[in-house]
Amino acid sequence: MFIFTYLGSLIVNFIDQLGGIVILTSKALINIFKGSLRIKQTIDQFYTIGVTSSFIVILTSLFIGMVEALQIYHGFRKFGAENMIGYTVAVSLGRELSPVFTALMIVARNISAMGAEIGTMKITEQIDAMEVMAVDPINYIVTPRIFATVVMLPFLVALSNVVGNIGGYVVGVFILKVNSVSYIDNIKQYLELSDLTYGFIKAAVFGLIISSIGCYMGLNTSKGAKGVGLSTTKAVVVSSVAILVADYILSAFLF
């Protein structure tokens, strides 16, 4: 009986939290469509999520492209298809690796901070003070973060695509001695626009999911400093798992 009670409580808790996240996201989206977006707070989030995250995205993408070229070369060499490395690196980055790894980097760098910052505001009663002053906390805190994450993630994915392909080119042409003309020509010939646009769609959806989870975990913080730590951990773990689940669902529908 204990195991059924435990599983039942897990399912109820999951549905409760999922419903809370959906309601919070809906309120934030309504604020956006009503045109009540707070410009200053949104620009601050554009800078935090987009500009300050660029370096870590560039660094990780460079090595992802380099590793991808190495792995593909050793597989393709058995079939004499080394010249297809460029296209394979480009399509795997555009469809899968850039959206997923960029979103995971944003989770590690920004969503964790989002949960901790909002959680601290919650336990220090700053959010209660906003409500007393007739300031809507969702419009002031949540909406700018969700909007900025949804907008900036596709731009970061575009940056990741460029840097990852540079890393793949350097390894493929200068280290593995693949013909540079064939490397570029195969990308031009076989890479389709949809390979990139579907990746940008994934990135925008990931942005909506992870920013909503981060804000929800922060707003539901309790039990002081320990609660802030728990909210931050939950925001990172739940967001990371959500990215992988959403990636499978989107891949099944888009490709």
PDB file of C-alpha atoms in Angstrom:
ATOM      1  CA  MET A   1       0.000   0.000   0.000  1.00  0.00           C
ATOM      2  CA  PHE A   2       2.864   2.367   0.807  1.00  0.00           C
ATOM      3  CA  ILE A   3       4.209   2.282  -2.742  1.00  0.00           C
ATOM      4  CA  PHE A   4       0.784   3.196  -4.184  1.00  0.00           C
ATOM      5  CA  THR A   5       0.424   6.054  -1.713  1.00  0.00           C
ATOM      6  CA  TYR A   6       3.886   7.307  -2.642  1.00  0.00           C
ATOM      7  CA  LEU A   7       3.240   7.075  -6.397  1.00  0.00           C
ATOM      8  CA  GLY A   8      -0.148   8.730  -5.970  1.00  0.00           C
ATOM      9  CA  SER A   9       1.347  11.668  -4.098  1.00  0.00           C
ATOM     10  CA  LEU A  10       4.036  12.034  -6.803  1.00  0.00           C
ATOM     11  CA  ILE A  11       1.414  12.131  -9.566  1.00  0.00           C
ATOM     12  CA  VAL A  12      -0.768  14.646  -7.692  1.00  0.00           C
ATOM     13  CA  ASN A  13       2.261  16.838  -6.995  1.00  0.00           C
ATOM     14  CA  PHE A  14       3.347  16.656 -10.657  1.00  0.00           C
ATOM     15  CA  ILE A  15      -0.119  17.640 -11.915  1.00  0.00           C
ATOM     16  CA  ASP A  16      -0.340  20.430  -9.339  1.00  0.00           C
ATOM     17  CA  GLN A  17       3.031  21.913 -10.372  1.00  0.00           C
ATOM     18  CA  LEU A  18       2.340  21.461 -14.088  1.00  0.00           C
ATOM     19  CA  GLY A  19      -0.977  23.262 -13.702  1.00  0.00           C
ATOM     20  CA  GLY A  20       0.709  26.073 -11.769  1.00  0.00           C
ATOM     21  CA  ILE A  21       3.353  26.513 -14.490  1.00  0.00           C
ATOM     22  CA  VAL A  22       0.716  26.557 -17.246  1.00  0.00           C
ATOM     23  CA  ILE A  23      -1.366  29.172 -15.397  1.00  0.00           C
ATOM     24  CA  LEU A  24       1.700  31.354 -14.743  1.00  0.00           C
ATOM     25  CA  THR A  25       2.773  31.104 -18.398  1.00  0.00           C
ATOM     26  CA  SER A  26      -0.735  31.970 -19.581  1.00  0.00           C
ATOM     27  CA  LYS A  27      -0.825  35.107 -17.418  1.00  0.00           C
ATOM     28  CA  ALA A  28       2.583  36.197 -18.705  1.00  0.00           C
ATOM     29  CA  LEU A  29       1.557  35.642 -22.349  1.00  0.00           C
ATOM     30  CA  ILE A  30      -1.676  37.597 -21.803  1.00  0.00           C
ATOM     31  CA  ASN A  31       0.411  40.512 -20.483  1.00  0.00           C
ATOM     32  CA  ILE A  32       2.551  40.379 -23.642  1.00  0.00           C
ATOM     33  CA  PHE A  33      -0.437  40.333 -26.011  1.00  0.00           C
ATOM     34  CA  LYS A  34      -2.130  43.118 -24.030  1.00  0.00           C
ATOM     35  CA  GLY A  35       0.943  45.274 -24.687  1.00  0.00           C
ATOM     36  CA  SER A  36       1.671  45.824 -20.989  1.00  0.00           C
ATOM     37  CA  LEU A  37       5.281  44.640 -21.260  1.00  0.00           C
ATOM     38  CA  ARG A  38       7.641  46.646 -19.033  1.00  0.00           C
ATOM     39  CA  ILE A  39      10.331  47.933 -21.391  1.00  0.00           C
ATOM     40  CA  LYS A  40      13.157  48.654 -18.927  1.00  0.00           C
ATOM     41  CA  GLN A  41      12.893  45.287 -17.174  1.00  0.00           C
ATOM     42  CA  THR A  42      12.694  43.504 -20.539  1.00  0.00           C
ATOM     43  CA  ILE A  43      15.814  45.247 -21.883  1.00  0.00           C
ATOM     44  CA  ASP A  44      17.657  44.287 -18.691  1.00  0.00           C
ATOM     45  CA  GLN A  45      16.687  40.654 -19.284  1.00  0.00           C
ATOM     46  CA  PHE A  46      17.722  40.863 -22.960  1.00  0.00           C
ATOM     47  CA  TYR A  47      21.175  41.914 -21.746  1.00  0.00           C
ATOM     48  CA  THR A  48      21.347  39.304 -18.972  1.00  0.00           C
ATOM     49  CA  ILE A  49      20.135  36.348 -21.022  1.00  0.00           C
ATOM     50  CA  GLY A  50      21.496  37.321 -24.423  1.00  0.00           C
ATOM     51  CA  VAL A  51      24.681  39.388 -24.105  1.00  0.00           C
ATOM     52  CA  THR A  52      26.181  37.974 -20.918  1.00  0.00           C
ATOM     53  CA  SER A  53      25.526  34.393 -22.036  1.00  0.00           C
ATOM     54  CA  SER A  54      27.233  34.795 -25.413  1.00  0.00           C
ATOM     55  CA  PHE A  55      30.705  33.810 -24.257  1.00  0.00           C
ATOM     56  CA  ILE A  56      29.673  30.483 -22.688  1.00  0.00           C
ATOM     57  CA  VAL A  57      27.584  29.671 -25.786  1.00  0.00           C
ATOM     58  CA  ILE A  58      30.545  30.455 -28.081  1.00  0.00           C
ATOM     59  CA  LEU A  59      32.935  28.365 -25.981  1.00  0.00           C
ATOM     60  CA  THR A  60      30.689  25.295 -25.746  1.00  0.00           C
ATOM     61  CA  SER A  61      29.587  25.480 -29.386  1.00  0.00           C
ATOM     62  CA  LEU A  62      33.165  25.651 -30.647  1.00  0.00           C
ATOM     63  CA  PHE A  63      34.079  22.410 -28.902  1.00  0.00           C
ATOM     64  CA  ILE A  64      30.785  20.729 -29.828  1.00  0.00           C
ATOM     65  CA  GLY A  65      31.499  21.392 -33.515  1.00  0.00           C
ATOM     66  CA  MET A  66      35.086  20.165 -33.159  1.00  0.00           C
ATOM     67  CA  VAL A  67      34.086  16.957 -31.365  1.00  0.00           C
ATOM     68  CA  GLU A  68      31.275  16.339 -33.838  1.00  0.00           C
ATOM     69  CA  ALA A  69      33.701  16.595 -36.779  1.00  0.00           C
ATOM     70  CA  LEU A  70      36.100  14.148 -35.126  1.00  0.00           C
ATOM     71  CA  GLN A  71      33.393  11.589 -34.347  1.00  0.00           C
ATOM     72  CA  ILE A  72      31.789  11.775 -37.782  1.00  0.00           C
ATOM     73  CA  TYR A  73      35.126  11.511 -39.590  1.00  0.00           C
ATOM     74  CA  HIS A  74      36.016   8.187 -37.985  1.00  0.00           C
ATOM     75  CA  GLY A  75      32.604   6.754 -38.899  1.00  0.00           C
ATOM     76  CA  PHE A  76      32.429   8.144 -42.451  1.00  0.00           C
ATOM     77  CA  ARG A  77      36.017   7.156 -43.301  1.00  0.00           C
ATOM     78  CA  LYS A  78      34.960   3.476 -43.319  1.00  0.00           C
ATOM     79  CA  PHE A  79      32.625   4.239 -46.215  1.00  0.00           C
ATOM     80  CA  GLY A  80      34.822   6.769 -48.021  1.00  0.00           C
ATOM     81  CA  ALA A  81      32.353   9.576 -47.242  1.00  0.00           C
ATOM     82  CA  GLU A  82      34.733  11.995 -45.457  1.00  0.00           C
ATOM     83  CA  ASN A  83      33.617  14.876 -47.675  1.00  0.00           C
ATOM     84  CA  MET A  84      30.139  14.738 -46.121  1.00  0.00           C
ATOM     85  CA  ILE A  85      31.494  15.813 -42.723  1.00  0.00           C
ATOM     86  CA  GLY A  86      30.665  19.475 -43.313  1.00  0.00           C
ATOM     87  CA  TYR A  87      27.009  18.840 -44.139  1.00  0.00           C
ATOM     88  CA  THR A  88      26.562  16.329 -41.296  1.00  0.00           C
ATOM     89  CA  VAL A  89      28.074  18.709 -38.732  1.00  0.00           C
ATOM     90  CA  ALA A  90      25.924  21.573 -40.027  1.00  0.00           C
ATOM     91  CA  VAL A  91      22.645  19.637 -40.019  1.00  0.00           C
ATOM     92  CA  SER A  92      23.230  18.066 -36.599  1.00  0.00           C
ATOM     93  CA  LEU A  93      24.073  21.466 -35.131  1.00  0.00           C
ATOM     94  CA  GLY A  94      21.108  23.190 -36.771  1.00  0.00           C
ATOM     95  CA  ARG A  95      18.494  20.587 -35.907  1.00  0.00           C
ATOM     96  CA  GLU A  96      19.619  19.207 -32.581  1.00  0.00           C
ATOM     97  CA  LEU A  97      22.880  20.089 -30.886  1.00  0.00           C
ATOM     98  CA  SER A  98      22.747  23.889 -30.941  1.00  0.00           C
ATOM     99  CA  PRO A  99      19.136  24.240 -29.635  1.00  0.00           C
ATOM    100  CA  VAL A 100      19.567  21.611 -26.907  1.00  0.00           C
ATOM    101  CA  PHE A 101      23.041  22.567 -25.658  1.00  0.00           C
ATOM    102  CA  THR A 102      22.309  26.300 -25.801  1.00  0.00           C
ATOM    103  CA  ALA A 103      19.124  25.814 -23.795  1.00  0.00           C
ATOM    104  CA  LEU A 104      21.010  23.697 -21.247  1.00  0.00           C
ATOM    105  CA  MET A 105      23.664  26.418 -20.931  1.00  0.00           C
ATOM    106  CA  ILE A 106      20.949  29.026 -20.344  1.00  0.00           C
ATOM    107  CA  VAL A 107      19.425  26.771 -17.686  1.00  0.00           C
ATOM    108  CA  ALA A 108      22.772  26.443 -15.918  1.00  0.00           C
ATOM    109  CA  ARG A 109      23.596  30.129 -16.145  1.00  0.00           C
ATOM    110  CA  ASN A 110      20.310  32.055 -16.150  1.00  0.00           C
ATOM    111  CA  ILE A 111      17.394  29.883 -15.070  1.00  0.00           C
ATOM    112  CA  SER A 112      19.167  28.887 -11.854  1.00  0.00           C
ATOM    113  CA  ALA A 113      19.827  32.569 -11.137  1.00  0.00           C
ATOM    114  CA  MET A 114      16.215  33.359 -12.060  1.00  0.00           C
ATOM    115  CA  GLY A 115      14.895  30.867  -9.496  1.00  0.00           C
ATOM    116  CA  ALA A 116      17.294  32.098  -6.811  1.00  0.00           C
ATOM    117  CA  GLU A 117      16.599  35.797  -7.440  1.00  0.00           C
ATOM    118  CA  ILE A 118      12.818  35.464  -7.445  1.00  0.00           C
ATOM    119  CA  GLY A 119      12.981  33.052  -4.498  1.00  0.00           C
ATOM    120  CA  THR A 120      14.974  35.589  -2.495  1.00  0.00           C
ATOM    121  CA  MET A 121      12.430  38.282  -3.372  1.00  0.00           C
ATOM    122  CA  LYS A 122       9.695  35.921  -2.175  1.00  0.00           C
ATOM    123  CA  ILE A 123      11.180  35.082   1.233  1.00  0.00           C
ATOM    124  CA  THR A 124      12.203  38.702   1.905  1.00  0.00           C
ATOM    125  CA  GLU A 125       8.577  39.706   1.200  1.00  0.00           C
ATOM    126  CA  GLN A 126       9.506  42.047  -1.688  1.00  0.00           C
ATOM    127  CA  ILE A 127       6.802  40.405  -3.795  1.00  0.00           C
ATOM    128  CA  ASP A 128       4.226  40.946  -1.037  1.00  0.00           C
ATOM    129  CA  ALA A 129       5.295  44.613  -0.918  1.00  0.00           C
ATOM    130  CA  MET A 130       4.653  44.915  -4.679  1.00  0.00           C
ATOM    131  CA  GLU A 131       1.135  43.595  -4.244  1.00  0.00           C
ATOM    132  CA  VAL A 132       0.527  46.080  -1.396  1.00  0.00           C
ATOM    133  CA  MET A 133       1.635  48.885  -3.757  1.00  0.00           C
ATOM    134  CA  ALA A 134      -0.769  47.554  -6.428  1.00  0.00           C
ATOM    135  CA  VAL A 135       2.122  46.382  -8.662  1.00  0.00           C
ATOM    136  CA  ASP A 136       1.404  43.079 -10.438  1.00  0.00           C
ATOM    137  CA  PRO A 137       4.415  40.812  -9.641  1.00  0.00           C
ATOM    138  CA  ILE A 138       3.778  38.650 -12.692  1.00  0.00           C
ATOM    139  CA  ASN A 139       3.818  41.639 -15.033  1.00  0.00           C
ATOM    140  CA  TYR A 140       6.843  43.177 -13.279  1.00  0.00           C
ATOM    141  CA  ILE A 141       8.970  40.077 -12.661  1.00  0.00           C
ATOM    142  CA  VAL A 142       7.787  37.122 -14.747  1.00  0.00           C
ATOM    143  CA  THR A 143       6.646  38.553 -18.095  1.00  0.00           C
ATOM    144  CA  PRO A 144       9.940  40.323 -18.981  1.00  0.00           C
ATOM    145  CA  ARG A 145      11.957  37.194 -18.149  1.00  0.00           C
ATOM    146  CA  ILE A 146       9.775  34.867 -20.218  1.00  0.00           C
ATOM    147  CA  PHE A 147       9.613  37.276 -23.186  1.00  0.00           C
ATOM    148  CA  ALA A 148      13.364  37.921 -23.174  1.00  0.00           C
ATOM    149  CA  THR A 149      14.224  34.206 -22.943  1.00  0.00           C
ATOM    150  CA  VAL A 150      11.880  33.284 -25.814  1.00  0.00           C
ATOM    151  CA  VAL A 151      13.332  36.032 -28.035  1.00  0.00           C
ATOM    152  CA  MET A 152      17.023  35.624 -27.175  1.00  0.00           C
ATOM    153  CA  LEU A 153      17.361  31.831 -27.361  1.00  0.00           C
ATOM    154  CA  PRO A 154      16.964  31.654 -31.175  1.00  0.00           C
ATOM    155  CA  PHE A 155      19.634  34.378 -31.535  1.00  0.00           C
ATOM    156  CA  LEU A 156      21.980  32.418 -29.274  1.00  0.00           C
ATOM    157  CA  VAL A 157      21.268  29.266 -31.290  1.00  0.00           C
ATOM    158  CA  ALA A 158      22.165  31.144 -34.500  1.00  0.00           C
ATOM    159  CA  LEU A 159      25.441  32.182 -32.854  1.00  0.00           C
ATOM    160  CA  SER A 160      26.008  28.578 -31.766  1.00  0.00           C
ATOM    161  CA  ASN A 161      25.447  27.330 -35.334  1.00  0.00           C
ATOM    162  CA  VAL A 162      28.043  29.732 -36.738  1.00  0.00           C
ATOM    163  CA  VAL A 163      30.699  29.007 -34.107  1.00  0.00           C
ATOM    164  CA  GLY A 164      30.064  25.243 -34.125  1.00  0.00           C
ATOM    165  CA  ASN A 165      30.492  25.093 -37.895  1.00  0.00           C
ATOM    166  CA  ILE A 166      33.725  27.070 -37.629  1.00  0.00           C
ATOM    167  CA  GLY A 167      34.977  24.523 -35.091  1.00  0.00           C
ATOM    168  CA  GLY A 168      33.943  21.648 -37.370  1.00  0.00           C
ATOM    169  CA  TYR A 169      35.658  23.293 -40.370  1.00  0.00           C
ATOM    170  CA  VAL A 170      38.911  23.830 -38.460  1.00  0.00           C
ATOM    171  CA  VAL A 171      39.061  20.189 -37.350  1.00  0.00           C
ATOM    172  CA  GLY A 172      37.798  18.758 -40.658  1.00  0.00           C
ATOM    173  CA  VAL A 173      40.007  20.777 -43.016  1.00  0.00           C
ATOM    174  CA  PHE A 174      43.141  21.660 -41.030  1.00  0.00           C
ATOM    175  CA  ILE A 175      43.475  18.567 -38.823  1.00  0.00           C
ATOM    176  CA  LEU A 176      41.725  15.735 -40.698  1.00  0.00           C
ATOM    177  CA  LYS A 177      42.748  17.107 -44.134  1.00  0.00           C
ATOM    178  CA  VAL A 178      39.293  16.969 -45.712  1.00  0.00           C
ATOM    179  CA  ASN A 179      39.091  18.934 -48.978  1.00  0.00           C
ATOM    180  CA  SER A 180      37.931  22.439 -48.049  1.00  0.00           C
ATOM    181  CA  VAL A 181      35.973  23.008 -51.297  1.00  0.00           C
ATOM    182  CA  SER A 182      34.034  19.742 -50.879  1.00  0.00           C
ATOM    183  CA  TYR A 183      33.429  20.574 -47.214  1.00  0.00           C
ATOM    184  CA  ILE A 184      31.741  23.878 -48.076  1.00  0.00           C
ATOM    185  CA  ASP A 185      30.017  22.689 -51.282  1.00  0.00           C
ATOM    186  CA  ASN A 186      28.262  19.807 -49.519  1.00  0.00           C
ATOM    187  CA  ILE A 187      26.855  22.213 -46.927  1.00  0.00           C
ATOM    188  CA  LYS A 188      25.571  24.519 -49.679  1.00  0.00           C
ATOM    189  CA  GLN A 189      24.117  21.632 -51.692  1.00  0.00           C
ATOM    190  CA  TYR A 190      22.367  19.581 -49.000  1.00  0.00           C
ATOM    191  CA  LEU A 191      21.626  21.863 -46.031  1.00  0.00           C
ATOM    192  CA  GLU A 192      18.038  23.128 -46.228  1.00  0.00           C
ATOM    193  CA  LEU A 193      16.575  26.259 -44.688  1.00  0.00           C
ATOM    194  CA  SER A 194      14.151  24.120 -42.671  1.00  0.00           C
ATOM    195  CA  ASP A 195      17.121  22.453 -40.929  1.00  0.00           C
ATOM    196  CA  LEU A 196      17.866  25.836 -39.352  1.00  0.00           C
ATOM    197  CA  THR A 197      14.344  27.249 -38.893  1.00  0.00           C
ATOM    198  CA  TYR A 198      13.139  24.134 -37.065  1.00  0.00           C
ATOM    199  CA  GLY A 199      16.084  24.569 -34.698  1.00  0.00           C
ATOM    200  CA  PHE A 200      15.030  28.173 -34.045  1.00  0.00           C
ATOM    201  CA  ILE A 201      11.447  27.019 -33.348  1.00  0.00           C
ATOM    202  CA  LYS A 202      12.804  24.485 -30.877  1.00  0.00           C
ATOM    203  CA  ALA A 203      14.861  27.200 -29.193  1.00  0.00           C
ATOM    204  CA  ALA A 204      11.853  29.512 -28.764  1.00  0.00           C
ATOM    205  CA  VAL A 205       9.775  26.683 -27.256  1.00  0.00           C
ATOM    206  CA  PHE A 206      12.637  25.714 -24.947  1.00  0.00           C
ATOM    207  CA  GLY A 207      12.882  29.366 -23.872  1.00  0.00           C
ATOM    208  CA  LEU A 208       9.187  29.488 -22.993  1.00  0.00           C
ATOM    209  CA  ILE A 209       9.402  26.253 -20.999  1.00  0.00           C
ATOM    210  CA  ILE A 210      12.567  26.902 -19.004  1.00  0.00           C
ATOM    211  CA  SER A 211      11.817  30.547 -18.145  1.00  0.00           C
ATOM    212  CA  SER A 212       8.307  29.584 -16.966  1.00  0.00           C
ATOM    213  CA  ILE A 213       9.728  26.807 -14.777  1.00  0.00           C
ATOM    214  CA  GLY A 214      12.418  29.088 -13.334  1.00  0.00           C
ATOM    215  CA  CYS A 215       9.919  31.832 -12.464  1.00  0.00           C
ATOM    216  CA  TYR A 216       7.394  29.339 -11.038  1.00  0.00           C
ATOM    217  CA  MET A 217       9.968  27.701  -8.772  1.00  0.00           C
ATOM    218  CA  GLY A 218      11.109  31.109  -7.550  1.00  0.00           C
ATOM    219  CA  LEU A 219       7.587  32.347  -6.817  1.00  0.00           C
ATOM    220  CA  ASN A 220       6.800  29.188  -4.837  1.00  0.00           C
ATOM    221  CA  THR A 221       9.848  29.417  -2.577  1.00  0.00           C
ATOM    222  CA  SER A 222       9.387  28.965   1.161  1.00  0.00           C
ATOM    223  CA  LYS A 223      11.420  27.994   4.259  1.00  0.00           C
ATOM    224  CA  GLY A 224      14.049  30.734   4.084  1.00  0.00           C
ATOM    225  CA  ALA A 225      17.531  30.351   2.641  1.00  0.00           C
ATOM    226  CA  LYS A 226      17.192  26.569   2.448  1.00  0.00           C
ATOM    227  CA  GLY A 227      14.048  27.029   0.366  1.00  0.00           C
ATOM    228  CA  VAL A 228      15.937  29.278  -2.076  1.00  0.00           C
ATOM    229  CA  GLY A 229      18.505  26.529  -2.571  1.00  0.00           C
ATOM    230  CA  LEU A 230      15.794  23.942  -3.140  1.00  0.00           C
ATOM    231  CA  SER A 231      13.984  26.183  -5.627  1.00  0.00           C
ATOM    232  CA  THR A 232      17.193  26.784  -7.560  1.00  0.00           C
ATOM    233  CA  THR A 233      17.957  23.067  -7.709  1.00  0.00           C
ATOM    234  CA  LYS A 234      14.405  22.239  -8.778  1.00  0.00           C
ATOM    235  CA  ALA A 235      14.500  24.922 -11.474  1.00  0.00           C
ATOM    236  CA  VAL A 236      17.692  23.458 -12.978  1.00  0.00           C
ATOM    237  CA  VAL A 237      16.687  19.784 -12.754  1.00  0.00           C
ATOM    238  CA  VAL A 238      13.092  20.195 -13.960  1.00  0.00           C
ATOM    239  CA  SER A 239      14.118  22.572 -16.768  1.00  0.00           C
ATOM    240  CA  SER A 240      16.866  20.228 -17.992  1.00  0.00           C
ATOM    241  CA  VAL A 241      14.522  17.236 -18.083  1.00  0.00           C
ATOM    242  CA  ALA A 242      11.785  19.337 -19.724  1.00  0.00           C
ATOM    243  CA  ILE A 243      14.192  20.340 -22.521  1.00  0.00           C
ATOM    244  CA  LEU A 244      14.941  16.710 -23.366  1.00  0.00           C
ATOM    245  CA  VAL A 245      11.265  15.683 -23.257  1.00  0.00           C
ATOM    246  CA  ALA A 246      10.211  18.666 -25.379  1.00  0.00           C
ATOM    247  CA  ASP A 247      13.088  17.968 -27.782  1.00  0.00           C
ATOM    248  CA  TYR A 248      11.771  14.476 -28.475  1.00  0.00           C
ATOM    249  CA  ILE A 249       8.186  15.677 -28.968  1.00  0.00           C
ATOM    250  CA  LEU A 250       9.205  18.570 -31.240  1.00  0.00           C
ATOM    251  CA  SER A 251      11.570  16.345 -33.255  1.00  0.00           C
ATOM    252  CA  ALA A 252       8.758  13.835 -33.802  1.00  0.00           C
ATOM    253  CA  PHE A 253       6.468  16.568 -35.168  1.00  0.00           C
ATOM    254  CA  LEU A 254       8.936  18.786 -37.034  1.00  0.00           C
ATOM    255  CA  PHE A 255      11.206  16.299 -38.809  1.00  0.00           C
TER     256      PHE A 255
END
